[in-house]
Amino acid sequence: MVKIRNIRKNYAKSTTYAVDGLSLDLNGGEIFGFLGPNGAGKTTTIKMITGILPFEEGEITVCGYDVVKESLLAKKEIGYVTDSGVLFEKLTGREFVDFMADVYDVGEERKERAEKLLSAFNLTSAFDNRIETYSHGMKQKIAIIGALVHNPKVLVLDEPMVGLDPQSAKELKDIMRAHADAGNVVFFSTHVLDTAEKICDRIGIIIKGKLVMTGTLDEIRSAKGDGSLEDIFIAVASEKDKAEV
Amino acid sequence: MKKYLLLTKTLLSSFFRKTTGEKKSVSHFLIVGIISAILACLGALVFVLYGGVLGQLGIVTEITALIFDFGFIAMLVFGTIGIFSYIYFSKDSEFLMSLPVSPSTVYLSKLTAIYVQEVSLTAIFTFPSILALGISSAQPFTYYIMLVLGVITVPVCALLVSSIISVPLVYLASFFKKKGAISGIILIILAALIMTVYMTISLSRPTDMGAINIVSVLQTSASILYPFYCLARFGALMPGLLGAYVYSVVLDLGIYLATIIVLLIATIIISKKTYAPTVLRQSEHNVSRSATKTHVSSSVLKTLMKKEWRELYRNSSFAFQCLFGVVITPILIVVYIVMMGDAFLIPEMQSISWFVCWAIGFAMLTLLGSSINICAFTAVSREGKTFVYSKTIPVPYYTQMLAKILLSNIIGGITILLSVISFTITTIAYGIARPFLMILTFVFSLLLEMTLINIGVRRDLKKPKLNWVTPREAVKNNFSSLIPMLVGMLASVLVLGACVGIEVWLTFSFGVTEIGATVTLAVFTALAGLGFFLSTLGMKASAEKYYARLTV
Ligand SMILES: Nc1ncnc2c1ncn2[C@@H]1O[C@H](COP(=O)(O)OP(=O)(O)OP(=O)(O)O)[C@@H](O)[C@H]1O
Ligand SMILES: [Mg+2]
């Protein structure tokens, strides 16, 4: 459903690439976990998939639409939650959700979808308050609801678990699972390896802009020995560091 | 004192510092400088030409005082806006409160920072004009001492006065949910009150028609803001309260300086008592505990406009800066005309009073109403970090721009409409209405405004300031956004100059009255229409291109 071919990105024409020759296919029905150390290029990749960041080389298609040439059609299929928690703080939660629904052409089904998500996240009572009055986790939740209200084929989340309480994190995992099971793609970056281990169908590890490993958990284990994901991740990361020297 | 200096320095350097990665744009700086210089020189030119005549009439002192009055009022307006957005509705307040510095020190530091940010605005008009007036009417050396003293301290007075009147305003506004909008409404009421009081006083004054002449009229006008009259009398070495004029001049200077000191002490005392509690109150929001509303669906363009409007008026700082013009322009038109009102009663003035009145109103309408449209000039910058949504939503960028342009036009249109209405009512009240000219004035200022909105939104899209923390940064120190405003002001001054010139020329050379200005304005209205058409094409052509260049 999402095809990434050989994309490269260097910020401000610097000599090192933030993302360097990355290729990846994401299929309907799967949750893909995107792992990597800080500054590895996860957010950069996500911003390219969502059509925010222009790139010089390579090609990305979402549901058959090229994100550069047919960006509006591609964007319509994507739901995106930023890592920076940027929101229209002056709107109420409901106004924000209505805004997102209008922009993505969602009809009256918004009510049902929003209500389901609101009660899952326990946010119903604050729905008519301004977002600036929300706590960090509540902001994260309303951003997720805004991204899901148009039932996107491709859901992209950048570190979505940050700041959520255990109960909400559990709800989010269930929502992600259900969304993938309905035939959609869920693509998210995270630093929480336990989460990745539990819910991901496939995992990719990016280090210094290069995708060094992809596969199901079993595939990765069989290639790298039977440790926990944490052991594998740390082994891969330090290996890469040594290779650089 | 040490902390005051430290804090002021920090505030100023963080204000004037560019965001990392932003290039210093020399060309913008140059354009802004050149246009400001032209505007300043145009003002000075009048006094170079007529300074000698004014000297013979013996009204240089009064004119000087009135120029200071003008600077004072301008600073009062900008200062109040600054105090609201930079002191009361600023996001760094809580952080500053956590510092081991007394709240009144914080307050004075911020006030100083606003002064430094705004003082050039008034100085650019007052300094060259008064200088030109002084040289051409051969004033004594004290006049130039007064010039420097006045240019520096008159804005101080204005800022201190606005800091005092802001206290009750903010206090009242804090009771409401929509603080920004409410502050605006309270200001209207305040201004209306002052107007009523002033009009009652001036109407109840016994007027002996025969005795009215230009000198006494100007003396009355100059006495309204008395301390500046004192300052001007000191500069021109004119006798004032006391007969023996050395004492009189010293007394005048004393009165002026005492005014500043009294205002300063009052500000310090008031800020000590009120600043901390008032500011903390701003960050508290009313929160309801249950959700009762229902979903509302709209078309894409409409939902974008709704979002724009809500983000604007619910942010006190943006609301104040973008909506202030709607309130202040209609009021200032009336204030200025009424201030000149007595002059219209002078027999020699009667045949031209309609024209003088129109020129004042037209200047106010185009300079404040059409040229200053903060809503358009910051259309993209206001988004700040939320610009990322513009990039992710599946809506063509031109539609997103259209929402911004339409909203700016609605706000600007209301400003112009209200201003023209108040203008018309005032001229009718003085019995000097000229309906056809008024309709042309309305159309011209509307078209000028619409053109400037297109230019302004396009400029802001080309070089927006998205990386801001406090909303004020999105508006201030944004040279790019100053250019359309200055272009508008320049256009207004030139059009007014052409209208006045041609009217005067036709009147004196051919005895043809009441035609020149109307015809000239009609021509410029057509030109403004053309300008609007071209700027719309320009907007269409470049929106997507500029947008594609922006990254987040
Ligand atoms: N706006 C920018 N300008 C220049 N360089 C940038 C910019 N944003 C990111 N980078 C660089 O690109 C590289 C990848 O950054 P990216 O944000 O994609 O990392 P990440 O994997 O998301 O890290 P984290 O886990 O900390 O979120 C880093 O080296 C970073 O310094
Ligand atoms: Mg990141």
CSV table of N, CA and C and ligand atoms in Angstrom, one decimal, chain A residues 39 42-44 83 158-159 189 191, ligand 2:
chain,number,residue,atom,x,y,z
A,39,GLY,N,18.0,10.8,16.3
A,39,GLY,CA,18.7,11.4,15.1
A,39,GLY,C,19.0,10.5,14.0
A,42,LYS,N,14.2,8.8,11.6
A,42,LYS,CA,12.8,8.3,11.7
A,42,LYS,C,11.8,9.4,11.3
A,43,THR,N,11.9,10.6,12.1
A,43,THR,CA,11.0,11.7,11.8
A,43,THR,C,11.1,12.2,10.4
A,44,THR,N,12.4,12.2,9.9
A,44,THR,CA,12.6,12.7,8.5
A,44,THR,C,11.9,11.8,7.5
A,83,ASP,N,5.3,14.3,16.2
A,83,ASP,CA,5.9,14.0,17.5
A,83,ASP,C,6.0,15.3,18.3
A,158,ASP,N,4.2,9.4,14.9
A,158,ASP,CA,5.6,9.6,15.3
A,158,ASP,C,5.7,9.6,16.8
A,159,GLU,N,6.2,8.5,17.4
A,159,GLU,CA,6.3,8.3,18.8
A,159,GLU,C,5.0,8.6,19.5
A,189,SER,N,6.8,5.2,14.7
A,189,SER,CA,8.2,5.1,15.2
A,189,SER,C,8.1,5.1,16.8
A,191,HIS,N,10.5,4.4,20.7
A,191,HIS,CA,11.7,4.0,21.4
A,191,HIS,C,11.4,2.9,22.4
C,2,MG,MG,11.9,11.9,15.8
